[in-house]
Tab-separated table of C-alpha atoms and ligand atoms in Angstrom:
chain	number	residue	atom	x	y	z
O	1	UNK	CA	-6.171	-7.052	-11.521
O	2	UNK	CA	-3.409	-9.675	-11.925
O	3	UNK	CA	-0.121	-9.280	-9.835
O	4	UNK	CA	1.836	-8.863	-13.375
O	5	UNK	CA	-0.302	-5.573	-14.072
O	6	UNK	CA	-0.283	-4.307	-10.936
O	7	UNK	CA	4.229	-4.770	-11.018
O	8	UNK	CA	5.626	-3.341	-14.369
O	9	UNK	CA	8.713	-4.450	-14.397
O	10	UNK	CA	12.330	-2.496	-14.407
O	11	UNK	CA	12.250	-3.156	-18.457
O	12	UNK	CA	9.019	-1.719	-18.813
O	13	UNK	CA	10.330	1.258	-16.990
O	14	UNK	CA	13.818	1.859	-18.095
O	15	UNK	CA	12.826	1.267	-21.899
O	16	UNK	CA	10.412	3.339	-22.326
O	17	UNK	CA	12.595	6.298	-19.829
O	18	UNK	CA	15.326	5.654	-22.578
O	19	UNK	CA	12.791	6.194	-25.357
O	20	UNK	CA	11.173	9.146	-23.856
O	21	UNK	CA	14.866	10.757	-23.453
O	22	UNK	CA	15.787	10.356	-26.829
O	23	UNK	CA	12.696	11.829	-28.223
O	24	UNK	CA	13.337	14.711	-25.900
O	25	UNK	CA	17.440	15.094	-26.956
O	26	UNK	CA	16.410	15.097	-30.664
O	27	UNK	CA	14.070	17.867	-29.887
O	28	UNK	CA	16.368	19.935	-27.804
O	29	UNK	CA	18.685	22.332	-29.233
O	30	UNK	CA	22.036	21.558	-28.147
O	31	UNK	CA	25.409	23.438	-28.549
O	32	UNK	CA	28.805	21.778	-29.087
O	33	UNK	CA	31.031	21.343	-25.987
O	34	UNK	CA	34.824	22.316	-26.752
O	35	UNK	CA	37.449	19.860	-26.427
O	36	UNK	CA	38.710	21.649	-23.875
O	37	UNK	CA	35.919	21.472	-21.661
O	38	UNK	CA	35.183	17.586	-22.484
O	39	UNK	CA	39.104	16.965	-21.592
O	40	UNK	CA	38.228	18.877	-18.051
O	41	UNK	CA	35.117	17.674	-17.231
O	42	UNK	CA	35.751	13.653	-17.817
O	43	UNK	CA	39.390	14.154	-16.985
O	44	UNK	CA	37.662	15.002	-13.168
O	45	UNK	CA	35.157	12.656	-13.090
O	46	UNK	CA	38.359	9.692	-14.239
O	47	UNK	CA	40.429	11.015	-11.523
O	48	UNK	CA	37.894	10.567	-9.040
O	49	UNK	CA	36.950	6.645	-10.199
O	50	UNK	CA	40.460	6.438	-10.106
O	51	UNK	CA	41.079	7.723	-6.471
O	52	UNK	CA	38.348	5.616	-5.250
O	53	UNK	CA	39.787	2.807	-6.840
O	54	UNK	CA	43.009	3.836	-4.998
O	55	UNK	CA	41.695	4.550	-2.033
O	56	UNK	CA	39.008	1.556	-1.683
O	57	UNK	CA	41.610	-0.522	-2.970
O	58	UNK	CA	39.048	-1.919	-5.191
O	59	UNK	CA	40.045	-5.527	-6.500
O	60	UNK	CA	40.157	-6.943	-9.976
O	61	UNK	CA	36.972	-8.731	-9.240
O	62	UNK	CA	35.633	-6.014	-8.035
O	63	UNK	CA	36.036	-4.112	-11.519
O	64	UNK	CA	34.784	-7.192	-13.140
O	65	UNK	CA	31.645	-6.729	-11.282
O	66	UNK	CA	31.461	-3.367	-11.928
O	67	UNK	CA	31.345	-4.035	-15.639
O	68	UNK	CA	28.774	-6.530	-15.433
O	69	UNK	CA	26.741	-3.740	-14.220
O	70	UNK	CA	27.400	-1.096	-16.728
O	71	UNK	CA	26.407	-3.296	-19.498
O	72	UNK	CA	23.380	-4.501	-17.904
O	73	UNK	CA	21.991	-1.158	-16.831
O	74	UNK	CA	22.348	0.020	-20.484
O	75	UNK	CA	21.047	-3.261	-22.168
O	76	UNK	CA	17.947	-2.524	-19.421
O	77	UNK	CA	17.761	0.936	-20.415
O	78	UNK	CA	18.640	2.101	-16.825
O	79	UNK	CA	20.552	4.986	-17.581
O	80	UNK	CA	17.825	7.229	-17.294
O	81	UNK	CA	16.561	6.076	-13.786
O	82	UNK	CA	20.294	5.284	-12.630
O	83	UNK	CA	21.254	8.901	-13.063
O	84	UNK	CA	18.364	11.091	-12.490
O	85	UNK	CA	18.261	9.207	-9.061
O	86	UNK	CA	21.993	9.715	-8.357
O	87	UNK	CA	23.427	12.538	-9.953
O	88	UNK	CA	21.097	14.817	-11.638
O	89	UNK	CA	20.391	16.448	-7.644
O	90	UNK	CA	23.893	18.028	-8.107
O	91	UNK	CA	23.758	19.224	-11.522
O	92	UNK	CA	20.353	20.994	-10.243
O	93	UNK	CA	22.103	22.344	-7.571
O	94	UNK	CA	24.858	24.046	-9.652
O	95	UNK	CA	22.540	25.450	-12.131
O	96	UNK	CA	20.411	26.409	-8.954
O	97	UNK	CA	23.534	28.766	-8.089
O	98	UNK	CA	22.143	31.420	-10.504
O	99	UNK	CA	18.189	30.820	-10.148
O	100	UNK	CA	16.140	33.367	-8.342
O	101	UNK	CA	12.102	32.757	-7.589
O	102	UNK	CA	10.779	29.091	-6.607
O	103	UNK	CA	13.475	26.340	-5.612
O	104	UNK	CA	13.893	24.248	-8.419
O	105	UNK	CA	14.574	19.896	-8.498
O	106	UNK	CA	15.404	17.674	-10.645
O	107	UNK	CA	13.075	16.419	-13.434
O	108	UNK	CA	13.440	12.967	-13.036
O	109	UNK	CA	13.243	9.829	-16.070
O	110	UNK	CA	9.381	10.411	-16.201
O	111	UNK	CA	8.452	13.919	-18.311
O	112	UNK	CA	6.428	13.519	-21.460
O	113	UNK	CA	5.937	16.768	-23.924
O	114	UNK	CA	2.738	17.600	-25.144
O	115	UNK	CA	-0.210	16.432	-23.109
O	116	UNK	CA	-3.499	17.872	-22.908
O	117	UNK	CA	-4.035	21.482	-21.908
O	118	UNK	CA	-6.686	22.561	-19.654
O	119	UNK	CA	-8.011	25.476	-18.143
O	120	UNK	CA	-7.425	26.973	-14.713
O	121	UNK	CA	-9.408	25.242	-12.957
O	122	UNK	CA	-9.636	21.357	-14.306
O	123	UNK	CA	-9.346	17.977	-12.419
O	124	UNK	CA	-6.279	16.080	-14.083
O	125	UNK	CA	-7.427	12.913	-16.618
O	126	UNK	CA	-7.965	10.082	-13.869
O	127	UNK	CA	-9.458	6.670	-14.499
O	128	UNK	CA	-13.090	6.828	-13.663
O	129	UNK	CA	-12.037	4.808	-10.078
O	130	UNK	CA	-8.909	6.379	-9.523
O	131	UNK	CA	-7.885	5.778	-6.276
O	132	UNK	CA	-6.380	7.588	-3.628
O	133	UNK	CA	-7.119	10.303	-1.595
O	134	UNK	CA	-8.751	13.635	-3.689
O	135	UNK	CA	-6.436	16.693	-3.617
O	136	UNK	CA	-6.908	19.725	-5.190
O	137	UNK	CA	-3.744	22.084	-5.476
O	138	UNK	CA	-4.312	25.641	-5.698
O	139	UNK	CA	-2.790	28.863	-5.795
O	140	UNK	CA	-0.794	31.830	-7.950
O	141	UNK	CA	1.976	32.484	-10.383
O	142	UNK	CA	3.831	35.870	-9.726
O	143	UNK	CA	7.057	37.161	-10.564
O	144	UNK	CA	9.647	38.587	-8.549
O	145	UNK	CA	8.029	41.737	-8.008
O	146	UNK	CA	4.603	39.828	-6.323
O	147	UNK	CA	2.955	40.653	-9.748
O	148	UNK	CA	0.547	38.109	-11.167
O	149	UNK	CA	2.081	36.779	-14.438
O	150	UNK	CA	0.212	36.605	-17.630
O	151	UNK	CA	-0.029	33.434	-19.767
O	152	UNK	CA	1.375	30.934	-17.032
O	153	UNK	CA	1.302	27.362	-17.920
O	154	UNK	CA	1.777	24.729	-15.049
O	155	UNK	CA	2.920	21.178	-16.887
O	156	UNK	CA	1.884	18.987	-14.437
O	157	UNK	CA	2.861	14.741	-13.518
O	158	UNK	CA	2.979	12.954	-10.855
O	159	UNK	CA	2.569	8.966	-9.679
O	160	UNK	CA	-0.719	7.136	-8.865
O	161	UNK	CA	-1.758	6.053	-5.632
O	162	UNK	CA	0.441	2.854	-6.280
O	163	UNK	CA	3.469	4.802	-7.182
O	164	UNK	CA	3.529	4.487	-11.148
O	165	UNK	CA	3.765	7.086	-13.805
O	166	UNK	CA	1.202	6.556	-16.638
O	167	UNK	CA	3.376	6.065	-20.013
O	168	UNK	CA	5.995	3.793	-18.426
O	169	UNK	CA	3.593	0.826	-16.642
O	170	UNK	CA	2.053	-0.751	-19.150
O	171	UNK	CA	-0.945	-1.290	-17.026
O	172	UNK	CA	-1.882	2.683	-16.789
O	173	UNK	CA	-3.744	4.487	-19.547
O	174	UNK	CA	-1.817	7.276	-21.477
O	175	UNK	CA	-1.589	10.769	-20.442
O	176	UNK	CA	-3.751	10.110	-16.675
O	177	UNK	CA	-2.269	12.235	-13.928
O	178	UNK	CA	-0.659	14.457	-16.415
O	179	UNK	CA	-1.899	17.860	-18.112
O	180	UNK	CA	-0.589	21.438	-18.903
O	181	UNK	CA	-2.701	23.618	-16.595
O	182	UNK	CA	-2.991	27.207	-18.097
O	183	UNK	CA	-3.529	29.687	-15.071
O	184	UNK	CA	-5.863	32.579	-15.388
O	185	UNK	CA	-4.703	36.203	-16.083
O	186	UNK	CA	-4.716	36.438	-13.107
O	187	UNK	CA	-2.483	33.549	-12.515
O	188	UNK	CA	-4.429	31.602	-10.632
O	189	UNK	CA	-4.877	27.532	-11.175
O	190	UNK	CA	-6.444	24.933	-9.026
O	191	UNK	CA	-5.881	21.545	-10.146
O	192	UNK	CA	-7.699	18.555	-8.577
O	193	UNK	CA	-5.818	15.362	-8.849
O	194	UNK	CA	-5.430	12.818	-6.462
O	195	UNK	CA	-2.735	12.474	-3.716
O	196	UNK	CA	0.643	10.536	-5.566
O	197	UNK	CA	2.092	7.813	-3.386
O	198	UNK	CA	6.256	7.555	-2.658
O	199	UNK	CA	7.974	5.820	-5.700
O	200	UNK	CA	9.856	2.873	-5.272
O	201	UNK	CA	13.079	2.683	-8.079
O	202	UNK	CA	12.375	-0.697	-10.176
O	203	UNK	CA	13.919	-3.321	-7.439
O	204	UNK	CA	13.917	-6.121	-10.196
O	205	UNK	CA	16.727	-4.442	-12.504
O	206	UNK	CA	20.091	-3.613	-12.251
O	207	UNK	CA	19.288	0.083	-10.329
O	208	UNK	CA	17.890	-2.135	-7.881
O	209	UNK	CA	19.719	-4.448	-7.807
O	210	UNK	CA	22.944	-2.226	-6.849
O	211	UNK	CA	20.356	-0.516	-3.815
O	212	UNK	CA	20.077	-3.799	-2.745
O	213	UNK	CA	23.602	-4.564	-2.535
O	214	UNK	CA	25.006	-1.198	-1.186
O	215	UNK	CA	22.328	-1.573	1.988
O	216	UNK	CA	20.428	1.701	0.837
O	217	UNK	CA	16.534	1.628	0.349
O	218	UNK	CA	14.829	2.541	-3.035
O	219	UNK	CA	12.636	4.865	-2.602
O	220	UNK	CA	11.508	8.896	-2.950
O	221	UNK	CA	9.038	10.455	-0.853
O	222	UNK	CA	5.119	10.964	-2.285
O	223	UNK	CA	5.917	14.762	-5.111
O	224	UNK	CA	4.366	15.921	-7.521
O	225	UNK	CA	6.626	16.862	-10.386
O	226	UNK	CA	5.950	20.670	-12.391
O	227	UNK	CA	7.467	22.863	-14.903
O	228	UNK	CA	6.443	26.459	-14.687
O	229	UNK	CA	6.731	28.337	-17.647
O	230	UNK	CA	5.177	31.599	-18.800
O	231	UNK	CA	6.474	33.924	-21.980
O	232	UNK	CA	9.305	35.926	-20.853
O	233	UNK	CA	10.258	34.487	-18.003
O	234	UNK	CA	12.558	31.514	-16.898
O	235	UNK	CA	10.949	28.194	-16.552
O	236	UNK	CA	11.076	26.448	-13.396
O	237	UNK	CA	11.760	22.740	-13.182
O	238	UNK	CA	10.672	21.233	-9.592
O	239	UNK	CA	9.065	19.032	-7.673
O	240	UNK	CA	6.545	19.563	-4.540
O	241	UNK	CA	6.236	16.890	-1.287
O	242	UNK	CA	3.733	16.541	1.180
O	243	UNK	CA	4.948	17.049	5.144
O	244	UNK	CA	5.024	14.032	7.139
O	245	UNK	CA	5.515	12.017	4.169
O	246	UNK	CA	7.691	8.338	4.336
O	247	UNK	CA	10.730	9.000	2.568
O	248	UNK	CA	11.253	13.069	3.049
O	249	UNK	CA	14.209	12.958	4.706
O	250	UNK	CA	15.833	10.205	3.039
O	251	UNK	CA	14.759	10.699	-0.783
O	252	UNK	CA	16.997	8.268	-2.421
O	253	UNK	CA	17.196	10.779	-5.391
O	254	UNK	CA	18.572	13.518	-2.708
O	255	UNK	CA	16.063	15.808	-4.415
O	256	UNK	CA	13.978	17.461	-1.190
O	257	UNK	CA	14.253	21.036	-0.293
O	258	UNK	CA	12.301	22.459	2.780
O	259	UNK	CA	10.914	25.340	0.443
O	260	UNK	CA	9.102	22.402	-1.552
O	261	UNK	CA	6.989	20.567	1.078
O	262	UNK	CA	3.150	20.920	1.084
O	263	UNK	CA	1.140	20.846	4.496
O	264	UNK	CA	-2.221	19.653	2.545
O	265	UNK	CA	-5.154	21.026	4.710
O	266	UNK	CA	-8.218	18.007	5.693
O	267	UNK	CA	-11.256	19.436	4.175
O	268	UNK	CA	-13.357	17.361	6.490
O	269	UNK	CA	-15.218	15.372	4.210
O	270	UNK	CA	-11.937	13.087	2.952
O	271	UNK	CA	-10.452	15.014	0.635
O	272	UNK	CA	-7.302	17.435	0.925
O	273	UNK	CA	-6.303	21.195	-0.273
O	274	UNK	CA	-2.891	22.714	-0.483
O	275	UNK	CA	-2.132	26.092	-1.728
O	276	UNK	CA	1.188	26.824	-3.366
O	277	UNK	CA	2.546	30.347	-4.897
O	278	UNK	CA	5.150	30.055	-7.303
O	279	UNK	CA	7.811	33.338	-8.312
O	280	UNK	CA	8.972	33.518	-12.152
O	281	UNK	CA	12.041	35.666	-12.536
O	282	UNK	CA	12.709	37.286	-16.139
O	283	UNK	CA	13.965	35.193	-18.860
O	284	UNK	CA	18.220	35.451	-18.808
H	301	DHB	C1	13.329	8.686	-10.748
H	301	DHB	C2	11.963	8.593	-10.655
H	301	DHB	C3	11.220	9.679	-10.261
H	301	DHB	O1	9.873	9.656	-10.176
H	301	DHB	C4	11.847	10.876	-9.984
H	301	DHB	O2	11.065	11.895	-9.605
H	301	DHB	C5	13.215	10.964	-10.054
H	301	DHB	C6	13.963	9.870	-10.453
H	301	DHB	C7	14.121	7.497	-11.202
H	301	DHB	O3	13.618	6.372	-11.114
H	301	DHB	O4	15.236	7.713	-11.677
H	302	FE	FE1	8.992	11.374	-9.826
């Protein structure tokens, strides 16, 4: 494999994260927010450019510079990446305030509707030499009682062993290391898969370009990314991560919980095992 196919590149990323997002907004259903709430909400987030312009005493350069930036992380399609990775942690923390059950996180740039379903037990589409180490993830959907739930669906993504999402690096095959897992009526599932590797933000567009500048480092620890849904009860949006992982407690997308780290078990033979129980609570 040639060093272009191995490194998609920020455009290959960001485009297809924009495209992917406004498939998914034309889908959603969205209500109308009042003028008065628009006034409030942007009003705060001016004021607060404007007192760190204040404060910083930030230069007309320095707004010059800033512009250059805007523009270029919308003609790269950033936006997606640039504000999943730094601001969609607090919005998932506010809407957090009223979640019971499993810990939620954010969804990230990287979701894609409507891949294949499988049954409880399956091994995720891989390439036939998909590499990295096997992992199979087991265990239980319940609700807030400890009862199993019926008709569970686990929508499962995650990163290959080189850190890329199929459907945004050109070089991956469509819809590998995604699937919609339905658990048993029991709820049980146990998905094999292989173990995802930390993800590096694009470092050749703007996003990265910025990292590079402020002195931070790019990247999120090794997760795997699920939504939990099941008929009558609220879905959960969140993201697992493996202990002892590189990145964990720095995730550049401030996205880690302690309630959402795996301790994968050695089976002996190679290959790892983690269980995981997630809690539904009834639909609002
Ligand atoms: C981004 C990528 C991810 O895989 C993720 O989980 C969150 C954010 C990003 O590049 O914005
Ligand atoms: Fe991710």
């Amino acid at each position: 494999m040639t060093m272009t196919e191995q490194s998609p590149s920020a455009v290959d990323s960001g485009t297809s994260a924009t495209e992917a997002f406004r498939v998914a907004r034309r889908e959603s259903t969205t209500t109308d927010i009042s003028p008065q709430r628009v006034g409030d909400v942007v009003g705060s987030v001016l004021a607060g450019i404007h007192d760190a312009i204040r404060s910083r005493e930030v230069t007309y350069d320095e707004f010059q510079a800033a512009k250059a930036w805007l523009i270029e992380v919308g003609e790269g399609g950033e936006w997606p990446l640039f504000l999943d990775v730094f601001v969609e942690h607090t919005v998932e923390e506010v809407a957090a305030r009223a979640q019971r059950g499993t810990k939620g996180s954010i969804l990230g740039p990287y979701y894609l509707p409507g891949q294949v379903r499988l049954p409880s037990t399956s091994k995720l589409p891989m390439r036939p030499d998909e590499k990295g180490t096997p992992l199979v993830f087991a265990g239980r959907v319940r609700d807030v009682d400890g009862n199993p739930v019926v008709g569970a669906e686990l929508d499962i993504w995650h990163a290959d062993d080189d850190g890329y999402y199929s459907g945004f690096a050109p070089h991956l095959p469509d819809g590998i290391l995604r699937g919609v897992v339905e658990a048993d009526t029991d709820g049980r599932f146990e998905i094999g898969t292989v173990q995802p590797a930390p993800y590096r933000i694009p470092t050749d567009g703007p996003t990265g370009a910025l990292i590079e500048a402020a002195g931070w480092h790019p990247w999120r620890p090794a997760h795997l990314h699920l939504v939990v849904r099941a008929p009558g009860f609220r879905s959960i949006t969140t993201q697992l991560y493996f202990s002892g992982g590189d990145w964990l407690d720095s995730d550049v997308a401030q996205a880690t919980k302690p309630e959402l780290v795996l301790a994968p078990q050695s089976q002996g033979d190679g290959t790892l095992r983690s269980e995981y129980d997630f809690v539904l609570e009834p639909a609002g």
